[in-house]
Coordinates of C-alpha atoms and ligand atoms in Angstrom, one line a residue:
M103 CA 123.9 124.8 88.7
D104 CA 126.2 125.2 85.5
P105 CA 126.1 128.9 84.0
A106 CA 126.6 127.4 80.6
I107 CA 123.5 125.2 81.0
E108 CA 121.5 127.9 82.4
T109 CA 122.3 130.3 79.4
Q110 CA 121.1 127.4 77.2
V111 CA 117.9 127.0 79.0
E112 CA 117.0 130.7 79.1
A113 CA 117.9 130.5 75.1
W114 CA 115.5 127.6 74.4
L115 CA 113.0 128.9 76.7
S116 CA 112.8 132.2 75.1
R117 CA 111.9 130.4 71.7
M118 CA 109.3 128.4 73.2
S119 CA 105.5 128.9 72.5
L120 CA 102.9 127.8 75.2
A121 CA 102.0 124.7 73.2
Q122 CA 105.6 123.7 73.0
K123 CA 106.2 124.4 76.9
V124 CA 103.1 122.3 77.9
G125 CA 104.3 119.5 75.6
Q126 CA 107.5 119.2 77.2
M127 CA 105.6 119.0 80.5
T128 CA 103.8 116.0 79.0
Q129 CA 105.0 112.1 79.3
G130 CA 102.9 109.8 77.3
E131 CA 103.1 105.8 77.5
R132 CA 104.4 104.0 74.4
Q133 CA 101.0 102.3 73.8
H134 CA 99.1 105.6 73.6
I135 CA 101.5 107.8 71.7
T136 CA 103.0 107.8 68.3
P137 CA 106.4 109.4 67.1
E138 CA 104.3 111.6 64.9
Q139 CA 102.2 112.6 68.0
V140 CA 105.4 113.5 70.0
R141 CA 106.4 115.7 67.2
D142 CA 103.3 117.3 66.6
F143 CA 102.7 118.0 70.2
H144 CA 106.2 118.8 71.2
I145 CA 106.3 115.8 73.9
G146 CA 109.1 116.0 76.4
S147 CA 109.0 112.4 77.3
V148 CA 107.7 108.7 76.8
L149 CA 107.8 105.9 79.1
S150 CA 107.0 102.2 79.2
G151 CA 104.9 100.9 82.0
G152 CA 106.0 97.8 83.6
G153 CA 105.8 95.0 81.1
S154 CA 105.1 97.4 78.1
A155 CA 107.7 96.3 75.5
P156 CA 108.0 96.9 71.6
G157 CA 108.3 94.2 69.1
E158 CA 109.8 90.7 70.4
N159 CA 111.3 92.6 73.5
R160 CA 114.8 92.4 72.5
P161 CA 117.2 95.4 72.7
A162 CA 117.4 96.0 68.9
D163 CA 113.3 96.4 69.1
W164 CA 113.9 99.0 71.8
V165 CA 116.7 100.7 70.3
A166 CA 114.4 101.0 67.0
M167 CA 111.4 102.2 69.0
N168 CA 113.5 104.9 70.7
D169 CA 115.3 105.9 67.4
A170 CA 111.8 106.7 66.1
Y171 CA 110.6 108.5 69.0
W172 CA 113.9 110.6 69.3
A173 CA 113.9 111.5 65.4
A174 CA 110.5 112.6 65.7
S175 CA 111.1 114.8 68.7
V176 CA 114.1 116.6 67.0
E177 CA 112.4 117.5 64.0
S178 CA 112.4 121.3 63.6
G179 CA 111.0 124.0 61.2
D180 CA 107.0 124.8 60.8
G181 CA 106.7 125.5 64.5
L182 CA 108.7 122.6 65.6
L183 CA 111.8 122.9 68.1
P184 CA 114.3 120.1 68.0
I185 CA 114.1 119.2 71.6
P186 CA 115.1 115.6 72.2
L187 CA 112.9 113.3 74.2
L188 CA 113.7 111.4 77.4
Y189 CA 112.4 107.9 77.3
G190 CA 111.9 106.5 80.9
I191 CA 111.5 102.9 82.2
D192 CA 111.4 101.0 85.3
A193 CA 114.9 99.4 85.5
I194 CA 114.9 98.6 89.1
H195 CA 117.0 95.3 89.4
G196 CA 118.5 95.6 86.0
N197 CA 116.9 96.2 82.7
N198 CA 114.2 94.2 84.0
N199 CA 111.6 94.6 81.3
V200 CA 113.4 93.4 78.5
L201 CA 114.2 89.6 77.7
G202 CA 117.8 88.2 78.4
A203 CA 118.7 91.2 80.9
T204 CA 120.8 90.6 83.8
V205 CA 118.3 90.5 86.6
F206 CA 119.5 91.7 90.0
P207 CA 118.5 90.8 93.4
H208 CA 115.6 93.2 94.3
N209 CA 116.6 95.9 97.0
I210 CA 115.5 94.2 100.1
G211 CA 118.3 91.6 99.2
L212 CA 120.9 94.3 98.3
G213 CA 120.0 95.9 101.6
A214 CA 121.1 92.6 103.4
A215 CA 124.6 92.8 101.8
R216 CA 125.4 95.9 103.4
D217 CA 127.7 96.7 100.5
P218 CA 127.6 100.2 99.1
D219 CA 130.3 99.6 96.7
L220 CA 128.6 96.4 95.4
I221 CA 125.5 99.0 94.9
R222 CA 127.5 101.3 92.8
R223 CA 128.7 98.6 90.6
I224 CA 125.3 97.0 90.0
A225 CA 124.1 100.4 89.0
A226 CA 126.9 101.1 86.8
V227 CA 126.2 97.9 84.9
T228 CA 122.4 98.4 85.0
A229 CA 123.3 101.6 83.0
K230 CA 125.0 99.9 80.4
E231 CA 122.1 97.4 79.9
I232 CA 119.6 100.2 79.9
L233 CA 121.6 102.1 77.2
A234 CA 121.9 98.9 75.2
T235 CA 118.1 99.5 74.4
G236 CA 118.4 103.1 73.6
V237 CA 116.8 104.4 76.9
E238 CA 118.3 107.2 78.7
W239 CA 116.3 107.3 82.0
T240 CA 115.2 104.9 84.8
F241 CA 112.9 105.5 87.6
A242 CA 115.5 104.2 90.1
P243 CA 116.5 104.1 93.0
T244 CA 113.7 103.7 95.3
L245 CA 114.4 105.3 98.4
A246 CA 111.5 104.1 100.4
V247 CA 112.0 103.1 104.1
A248 CA 109.5 100.4 104.6
R249 CA 108.2 100.3 107.9
D250 CA 105.1 97.9 107.5
M251 CA 105.9 94.5 106.1
R252 CA 102.4 94.1 104.9
W253 CA 103.1 96.8 102.1
G254 CA 103.4 95.1 98.6
R255 CA 106.4 97.0 97.8
V256 CA 108.8 96.0 100.7
Y257 CA 111.2 94.4 98.3
E258 CA 111.6 97.6 96.5
S259 CA 113.0 99.0 100.0
Y260 CA 116.5 98.4 100.8
S261 CA 115.8 98.5 104.6
S262 CA 113.8 100.0 107.4
D263 CA 116.9 101.7 108.5
P264 CA 117.0 105.1 106.8
D265 CA 121.0 105.4 107.3
L266 CA 121.3 102.2 105.1
V267 CA 119.0 103.4 102.7
A268 CA 120.9 106.6 102.6
S269 CA 124.2 105.1 101.9
Y270 CA 122.9 103.1 99.1
G271 CA 121.0 105.9 97.5
R272 CA 124.2 107.9 96.9
A273 CA 126.0 105.0 95.5
F274 CA 123.2 104.0 93.3
V275 CA 122.7 107.5 91.9
E276 CA 126.7 107.8 91.3
G277 CA 126.7 104.4 89.5
L278 CA 124.0 105.3 87.3
Q279 CA 124.9 108.9 86.5
G280 CA 128.6 108.7 86.6
S281 CA 130.0 111.7 84.8
L282 CA 126.6 111.9 82.8
G283 CA 128.8 110.7 79.8
D284 CA 128.2 107.9 77.0
G285 CA 127.6 105.0 79.5
D286 CA 125.5 106.8 82.1
V287 CA 122.0 107.6 82.3
V288 CA 119.5 109.7 84.3
A289 CA 118.6 108.5 87.9
C290 CA 115.1 109.1 89.6
L291 CA 114.7 109.2 93.3
K292 CA 111.3 108.0 94.3
H293 CA 108.8 107.8 95.7
W294 CA 108.8 111.7 97.3
V295 CA 107.7 111.2 100.3
G296 CA 106.9 108.8 102.6
D297 CA 105.9 105.9 100.4
G298 CA 106.9 103.5 103.2
A299 CA 105.1 105.0 105.9
T300 CA 101.4 104.4 105.2
T301 CA 99.2 103.3 107.9
D302 CA 99.0 99.2 107.9
G303 CA 101.2 99.2 104.9
I304 CA 98.4 99.9 102.5
D305 CA 99.9 101.0 99.1
Q306 CA 99.2 104.6 98.0
G307 CA 97.6 105.0 101.5
D308 CA 98.0 107.7 104.2
A309 CA 101.5 108.3 106.1
A310 CA 100.1 109.5 109.3
I311 CA 103.1 110.8 110.9
S312 CA 104.7 113.9 112.3
E313 CA 107.0 116.2 110.2
E314 CA 110.0 115.3 112.6
D315 CA 109.4 111.6 111.9
L316 CA 108.8 112.4 108.1
R317 CA 112.3 114.1 108.1
R318 CA 114.1 111.7 110.2
L319 CA 112.9 108.4 108.4
H320 CA 111.8 109.2 104.9
I321 CA 113.4 112.4 103.8
A322 CA 116.9 112.0 105.3
P323 CA 117.7 109.1 102.9
Y324 CA 117.3 111.6 99.9
L325 CA 119.9 113.8 101.0
P326 CA 123.0 112.0 99.9
A327 CA 121.4 111.1 96.9
L328 CA 120.3 114.7 95.9
E329 CA 123.9 115.7 96.8
A330 CA 125.2 113.1 94.4
G331 CA 123.4 115.2 91.8
A332 CA 120.3 112.9 91.0
L333 CA 118.4 114.8 88.0
T334 CA 114.8 113.6 88.6
V335 CA 112.6 112.8 91.5
M336 CA 109.3 111.2 91.5
A337 CA 106.3 112.2 93.4
S338 CA 104.6 109.5 95.6
Y339 CA 101.0 108.3 95.2
N340 CA 100.8 108.2 99.3
S341 CA 99.3 111.2 101.3
W342 CA 100.8 112.9 104.1
N343 CA 98.3 113.3 107.1
G344 CA 95.6 113.1 104.5
V345 CA 97.1 115.3 101.8
K346 CA 98.1 113.5 98.5
C347 CA 102.1 114.0 97.8
H348 CA 101.0 114.9 94.1
G349 CA 99.2 118.1 95.1
H350 CA 101.4 119.1 98.5
T351 CA 103.0 122.4 97.7
R352 CA 105.1 122.2 101.0
L353 CA 106.4 118.8 100.2
L354 CA 107.0 119.3 96.5
T355 CA 108.1 123.1 96.4
E356 CA 108.8 124.3 100.1
I357 CA 110.9 121.3 101.2
L358 CA 112.1 119.7 98.3
K359 CA 112.9 122.7 96.0
D360 CA 113.3 125.6 98.3
E361 CA 114.6 124.2 101.5
L362 CA 116.7 121.4 99.7
G363 CA 117.4 123.3 96.7
F364 CA 116.6 120.6 94.4
Q365 CA 117.2 122.1 90.6
G366 CA 116.2 118.9 88.7
L367 CA 112.5 118.0 87.6
V368 CA 109.7 116.4 89.5
V369 CA 107.7 113.8 87.6
S370 CA 104.3 112.7 88.7
D371 CA 103.8 109.0 89.2
W372 CA 101.4 107.0 86.8
N373 CA 98.4 108.9 86.7
G374 CA 99.2 110.0 90.2
I375 CA 97.5 113.5 89.6
D376 CA 94.0 111.9 89.2
Q377 CA 94.3 111.2 93.0
V378 CA 94.5 114.9 93.9
H379 CA 91.1 115.8 92.9
E380 CA 88.3 114.0 91.1
D381 CA 87.9 116.6 88.4
P382 CA 90.8 116.4 85.8
L383 CA 91.1 120.1 85.4
E384 CA 91.3 120.8 89.1
A385 CA 93.8 118.0 89.5
V386 CA 96.0 119.6 86.9
V387 CA 95.7 123.0 88.4
Q388 CA 96.5 121.8 92.0
S389 CA 99.4 119.6 90.9
V390 CA 101.1 121.7 88.5
N391 CA 100.9 124.6 91.1
A392 CA 102.0 122.3 93.9
G393 CA 105.3 121.7 92.0
I394 CA 105.0 118.7 89.7
D395 CA 107.0 119.6 86.5
L396 CA 106.7 116.5 84.3
F397 CA 103.3 114.6 84.0
M398 CA 103.3 110.9 83.7
V399 CA 99.8 110.6 82.0
P400 CA 100.3 107.7 80.1
D401 CA 97.0 107.4 78.1
T402 CA 95.4 111.0 78.9
W403 CA 98.0 112.9 77.7
Q404 CA 96.0 114.9 75.2
R405 CA 93.3 115.9 77.9
F406 CA 96.2 116.9 80.0
I407 CA 97.6 119.2 77.3
H408 CA 94.0 120.5 76.9
D409 CA 93.4 121.3 80.6
L410 CA 97.0 122.7 81.4
T411 CA 96.7 125.1 78.4
A412 CA 93.3 126.3 79.5
A413 CA 94.4 126.6 83.1
V414 CA 97.3 128.9 82.2
E415 CA 95.1 130.9 79.8
A416 CA 92.5 131.4 82.5
G417 CA 95.3 132.5 84.8
R418 CA 94.8 129.4 87.1
V419 CA 98.4 128.4 86.6
P420 CA 100.7 131.3 86.5
M421 CA 103.4 131.4 83.3
A422 CA 106.1 131.4 85.9
R423 CA 105.4 128.1 87.1
I424 CA 105.3 126.9 83.5
D425 CA 108.5 128.4 83.0
D426 CA 110.0 127.0 86.1
A427 CA 108.8 123.5 85.2
V428 CA 110.0 123.8 81.4
R429 CA 113.5 125.2 82.8
R430 CA 113.8 122.1 84.8
I431 CA 113.0 119.9 82.1
L432 CA 115.4 121.4 80.0
R433 CA 118.1 121.7 82.6
V434 CA 117.9 118.1 83.0
K435 CA 118.2 117.3 79.2
L436 CA 121.0 119.7 79.0
A437 CA 123.0 118.5 82.1
Y438 CA 122.6 114.9 80.5
G439 CA 123.9 116.1 77.4
L440 CA 121.0 114.9 75.6
F441 CA 121.3 117.6 72.8
D442 CA 124.7 116.3 72.1
R443 CA 123.9 112.4 72.0
P444 CA 123.4 111.0 68.7
R445 CA 120.1 109.1 67.6
P446 CA 119.7 106.0 69.7
A447 CA 120.6 103.9 67.0
E448 CA 124.0 105.4 66.6
R449 CA 125.0 105.5 70.3
T450 CA 128.1 103.6 71.6
W451 CA 126.0 101.4 73.9
S452 CA 123.0 100.5 71.8
N453 CA 122.8 97.0 71.4
S454 CA 126.0 96.4 73.2
A455 CA 127.2 92.9 73.3
S456 CA 127.6 93.3 77.3
Y457 CA 124.0 93.2 77.7
G458 CA 123.2 90.2 79.7
S459 CA 126.9 89.2 79.3
A460 CA 128.6 86.4 81.5
E461 CA 130.5 89.3 83.2
H462 CA 127.3 91.2 84.2
R463 CA 125.8 88.0 85.4
A464 CA 128.9 87.5 87.6
L465 CA 128.3 90.6 89.5
A466 CA 124.6 89.6 90.0
R467 CA 125.6 86.5 91.2
E468 CA 128.1 88.0 93.6
A469 CA 125.0 90.1 94.8
V470 CA 123.0 87.0 95.3
Q471 CA 125.7 85.4 97.4
K472 CA 125.9 88.4 99.7
S473 CA 122.2 89.1 100.1
L474 CA 121.5 85.5 101.7
V475 CA 120.7 85.6 105.3
L476 CA 121.0 82.4 107.4
L477 CA 118.3 83.1 109.7
D478 CA 118.3 79.5 111.8
H479 CA 121.1 76.8 111.7
R480 CA 121.1 73.7 114.0
E481 CA 123.1 70.4 113.8
D482 CA 125.7 71.8 111.4
V483 CA 123.7 70.7 108.3
L484 CA 125.4 73.6 106.3
P485 CA 127.5 73.8 104.5
L486 CA 126.2 70.9 102.2
S487 CA 128.7 68.3 100.6
K488 CA 128.9 68.3 96.9
G489 CA 129.1 64.5 97.0
A490 CA 126.1 64.0 99.4
R491 CA 122.6 62.3 98.3
I492 CA 120.7 65.7 97.9
L493 CA 117.1 65.9 97.3
V494 CA 115.7 69.5 96.1
A495 CA 112.2 70.2 96.3
G496 CA 109.9 73.0 96.6
R497 CA 107.7 74.9 94.2
N498 CA 110.5 77.8 93.9
A499 CA 113.3 75.4 93.5
D500 CA 113.1 75.6 89.5
N501 CA 111.2 78.7 88.9
R502 CA 113.5 81.6 87.6
G503 CA 110.1 83.9 87.4
H504 CA 109.2 83.5 91.1
Q505 CA 113.0 84.1 92.2
C506 CA 112.9 87.5 90.2
G507 CA 109.6 88.5 91.6
G508 CA 107.6 91.7 90.2
F509 CA 108.7 94.2 87.8
T510 CA 110.4 91.4 85.6
V511 CA 109.6 91.1 82.1
A512 CA 105.9 91.7 83.2
W513 CA 104.6 94.2 85.6
Q514 CA 103.5 91.5 88.2
G515 CA 106.5 89.1 87.3
S516 CA 106.0 85.8 85.9
S517 CA 106.1 82.0 86.9
G518 CA 108.3 79.3 85.4
N519 CA 111.6 79.8 83.6
A520 CA 110.3 80.8 80.1
L521 CA 110.5 84.5 80.6
I522 CA 113.8 84.6 82.2
E523 CA 116.4 83.9 79.5
G524 CA 119.9 83.4 80.9
G525 CA 120.6 82.8 84.4
T526 CA 119.9 80.0 86.6
S527 CA 117.2 78.8 88.8
I528 CA 118.4 77.7 92.4
W529 CA 118.1 74.2 91.5
E530 CA 120.1 74.7 88.2
G531 CA 122.7 76.3 90.5
I532 CA 122.9 73.4 93.0
Q533 CA 122.9 70.8 89.8
Q534 CA 125.9 72.7 88.5
L535 CA 127.9 72.1 92.0
A536 CA 126.2 68.8 92.9
P537 CA 125.4 66.7 89.7
G538 CA 123.9 64.0 91.7
A539 CA 121.4 65.9 93.1
V540 CA 117.7 64.9 92.5
L541 CA 115.0 67.4 91.7
D542 CA 111.6 66.3 93.0
V543 CA 109.5 69.4 93.4
D544 CA 106.7 67.6 95.4
A545 CA 108.8 65.0 96.8
S546 CA 106.4 62.6 95.5
D547 CA 109.0 59.6 95.4
L548 CA 110.6 59.5 99.1
D549 CA 110.5 55.8 98.8
G550 CA 112.5 55.7 95.6
A551 CA 115.9 56.8 97.0
S552 CA 117.4 57.5 100.3
Y553 CA 118.9 61.0 100.8
D554 CA 121.3 62.7 103.3
V555 CA 119.8 66.0 103.0
A556 CA 116.8 68.1 101.4
V557 CA 117.0 71.8 100.2
V558 CA 113.3 72.7 100.1
V559 CA 112.8 76.1 98.2
I560 CA 109.5 77.7 99.1
G561 CA 108.0 81.0 99.6
E562 CA 106.1 83.7 97.9
S563 CA 104.9 84.1 94.3
P564 CA 105.8 87.4 92.5
Y565 CA 103.6 90.5 93.0
A566 CA 103.9 94.2 92.4
E567 CA 102.7 97.5 94.1
G568 CA 99.1 97.2 95.7
M569 CA 98.6 93.5 94.4
G570 CA 101.7 92.6 96.8
D571 CA 99.7 94.1 99.8
I572 CA 98.6 92.0 102.8
R573 CA 95.0 93.6 103.7
P574 CA 91.5 92.5 104.1
A575 CA 90.0 91.3 100.6
D576 CA 87.3 93.9 100.7
K577 CA 90.0 96.7 100.6
K578 CA 90.5 97.0 96.7
V579 CA 93.9 97.7 95.3
A580 CA 94.4 101.2 93.5
R581 CA 95.0 101.0 89.9
G582 CA 98.6 102.2 89.8
S583 CA 100.4 101.4 86.7
A584 CA 98.1 98.3 86.1
P585 CA 97.9 97.9 82.3
A586 CA 94.7 99.5 81.2
D587 CA 93.3 96.1 80.2
L588 CA 93.9 94.6 83.4
P589 CA 90.3 94.5 84.9
K590 CA 89.9 96.2 88.4
A591 CA 88.5 93.1 89.7
D592 CA 91.9 91.4 89.2
L593 CA 93.6 94.0 91.4
V594 CA 93.2 92.3 94.5
P595 CA 95.8 92.0 97.6
Y596 CA 98.0 89.2 97.6
A597 CA 96.7 87.7 100.8
Q598 CA 95.0 88.6 104.2
T599 CA 97.8 87.5 106.7
L600 CA 101.6 87.4 106.8
Q601 CA 101.5 83.9 108.2
H602 CA 103.0 81.6 105.5
R603 CA 101.5 78.4 107.0
I604 CA 98.1 80.1 106.3
N605 CA 98.8 81.4 102.9
R606 CA 100.8 78.3 101.8
P607 CA 99.9 75.3 104.0
E608 CA 101.4 73.1 101.4
D609 CA 105.0 74.4 102.1
L610 CA 105.0 73.4 105.6
A611 CA 103.5 70.1 104.7
L612 CA 106.2 69.4 102.5
I613 CA 109.0 70.2 104.9
E614 CA 107.3 68.0 107.6
R615 CA 106.8 65.2 105.1
I616 CA 110.3 65.2 104.2
A617 CA 111.6 65.6 107.8
A618 CA 109.3 62.6 109.0
R619 CA 111.7 60.4 106.9
G620 CA 114.5 61.7 109.0
I621 CA 115.9 63.6 106.4
P622 CA 117.4 66.9 107.6
V623 CA 115.8 69.9 105.7
V624 CA 117.6 73.1 104.7
T625 CA 114.7 75.6 103.8
V626 CA 115.4 78.2 101.3
F627 CA 112.7 81.2 101.6
V628 CA 112.1 83.2 98.3
S629 CA 110.1 86.1 99.3
G630 CA 109.7 89.8 98.8
R631 CA 109.6 90.7 102.7
P632 CA 110.1 89.0 106.0
V633 CA 107.0 86.6 106.4
I634 CA 105.8 84.8 109.5
T635 CA 107.5 81.2 109.2
D636 CA 107.8 80.2 112.8
A637 CA 106.4 76.6 112.1
E638 CA 108.4 76.3 108.7
I639 CA 111.7 77.3 110.7
A640 CA 111.0 74.8 113.4
A641 CA 110.5 71.9 111.2
S642 CA 114.0 72.8 109.4
Q643 CA 117.5 72.2 110.5
A644 CA 118.4 75.5 108.6
F645 CA 116.4 78.4 107.2
V646 CA 117.9 80.9 104.6
A647 CA 115.9 84.0 103.7
A648 CA 116.9 84.4 99.9
W649 CA 114.5 87.3 99.1
L650 CA 114.0 87.5 95.6
P651 CA 117.5 86.8 94.1
G652 CA 116.9 87.7 90.5
S653 CA 118.2 85.7 87.2
E654 CA 121.4 84.1 89.0
G655 CA 120.1 81.6 91.2
G656 CA 123.3 79.8 91.3
G657 CA 124.6 82.3 93.7
V658 CA 122.1 80.5 96.3
A659 CA 124.1 77.3 95.5
D660 CA 127.4 78.8 95.9
V661 CA 126.6 79.6 99.6
L662 CA 124.8 76.5 100.5
F663 CA 127.7 74.5 99.4
G664 CA 130.4 76.9 101.2
E665 CA 131.8 78.3 98.1
V666 CA 131.3 81.5 99.8
P667 CA 130.0 82.1 103.4
F668 CA 126.7 83.4 104.5
R669 CA 127.2 87.1 105.1
G670 CA 123.8 88.7 104.8
R671 CA 122.3 90.7 107.7
L672 CA 118.7 91.5 107.9
G673 CA 117.6 94.9 106.7
F674 CA 114.2 94.7 108.4
D675 CA 113.1 92.9 111.6
W676 CA 111.5 89.7 111.1
A677 CA 108.3 89.0 113.1
G678 CA 107.1 85.8 114.8
V679 CA 103.8 84.5 115.0
D680 CA 103.1 86.2 118.6
G681 CA 103.6 89.4 116.9
K682 CA 106.9 89.9 118.4
T683 CA 110.3 90.2 116.6
R684 CA 111.6 86.9 116.0
F685 CA 115.0 88.1 114.4
T686 CA 116.1 91.9 114.6
L687 CA 117.5 94.1 111.9
G688 CA 121.0 93.1 111.6
H689 CA 120.7 89.4 112.3
G690 CA 122.4 86.9 110.4
L691 CA 124.3 83.7 111.2
S692 CA 127.5 82.6 109.5
T693 CA 128.6 79.1 108.6
G694 CA 132.3 79.6 109.9
N695 CA 134.0 79.0 106.6
Ligands
GLC1273 C1 104.1 102.8 89.0 C2 104.9 103.0 90.2 C3 106.4 103.7 90.0 C4 106.8 103.5 88.6 C5 105.5 104.1 87.6 C6 106.0 103.7 86.2 O1 102.6 103.0 89.5 O2 104.4 103.6 91.3 O3 107.1 103.2 90.9 O4 107.9 104.1 88.2 O5 104.3 103.5 87.9 O6 105.9 102.3 85.9

């Protein structure tokens, strides 16, 4: 708590009307709110949901959009106070919404690197690529401790080990927020709390665990990140023993704010307050009184303003609670120096040439190298020889969209290479090191040539949130941040089993067909989580967990050819078809080079 900031907070608060206070507590989504409405309703923040981008989705389009929102928010006179708004996005593995960004491995791969300093460097570079688009706030890091691999958001978790998550949380906040200077952005710890603890891994489900376990496993990783000065925290969709976090006074106020002394702001998740009560007014009353400060109400923000205003006027929400929420919002904006920053179009890093630069991509490639886990290795098939006759096959071999996974340009990710500009597919990386390699995705021409070895790149397709869940088909997925135009019928879970040979039988068939020709197979498995792959492993001479490596697939080739050694270690247990652990957390072979 900085006395000078607190003085400014009180000075601003004393000038604010109820309408201005309620406006500051409101966050709309860019598709549902204009700069004029930001001005007229005194809006405190605007966000982009996953995949929601302005214009051609280039940095210049984002800077222009943010400049317009910012200019509207600082208009003064005629009942207006110049309080600059904060723009928030999900830059969770680079500035992943925007075309041409450096896309880093998702958290599950970074956890396998066991390298907090790498995380700090990634966060610092991510901050620069966020600032290149005129944005000041990212909803990251995710500090979920995923415990059930059926959850659709396992890949957003660094590990099932809370200590590893804790070490990364501190590093990521320090990298993002730095000295809160020109090159730094506002961090957001999410999702508070217990998102990775739900029964059966059901997204937005119930964490039915004791307070002791909640503290030990899911709250503990937040402590170093809070000590590092994280300015914001996002409430979680899940419930804890049947009570939704968004309406949970003990979690939001008694523990986070009172016991842990958090002085920043708590933001709700996308329409998260709707799950607190079916009556919108009641949902507002309960969630604001429980301790939510800023409300992510993407398309219902006008109803929210009406309801909260009515609730205050009816005495159902004390003005002291409103003032506490607005103090926190103002404190974050003042601590970040937002009032002193120029308009987005005039900021140091806006449209920076470092965006998507070779230097940034080199860091991402280093992260890929360190994230790969060699699960199984027989007959010394690795490292590969650049002069060998190499077949490269598999649906994920030349597919930058698949290797990036969800939350990449589109909310659910993409397929093919078109939307991932810059970077290299795994195939392109192999081709760079071994120009004689042959890409034959379906291995349709095994007779045409003889090969010394085959690299078969298979695994999962992209998904995000509940649409990545493994659950019975009749259990529909909660909406989450699904675009409004995505019909509910499309919100279906990814699969009903973690057994890959059932989900993608063609992958095993491909490995076996190649192996039947006497060609040793190195399988590279692209996935957002540990998947049951006993059969695929048995049919391969080597099996590499590549996770979701992001745009720099060349990092996979670097390790396959021994340019750098395998060093990744599992951040989660990897199960076998018998339901037992096949490879434990910490497992990872080396190639001895
Ligand atoms: C989503 C996610 C959250 C994200 C938010 C904004 O539903 O739960 O992680 O930050 O909405 O896109």
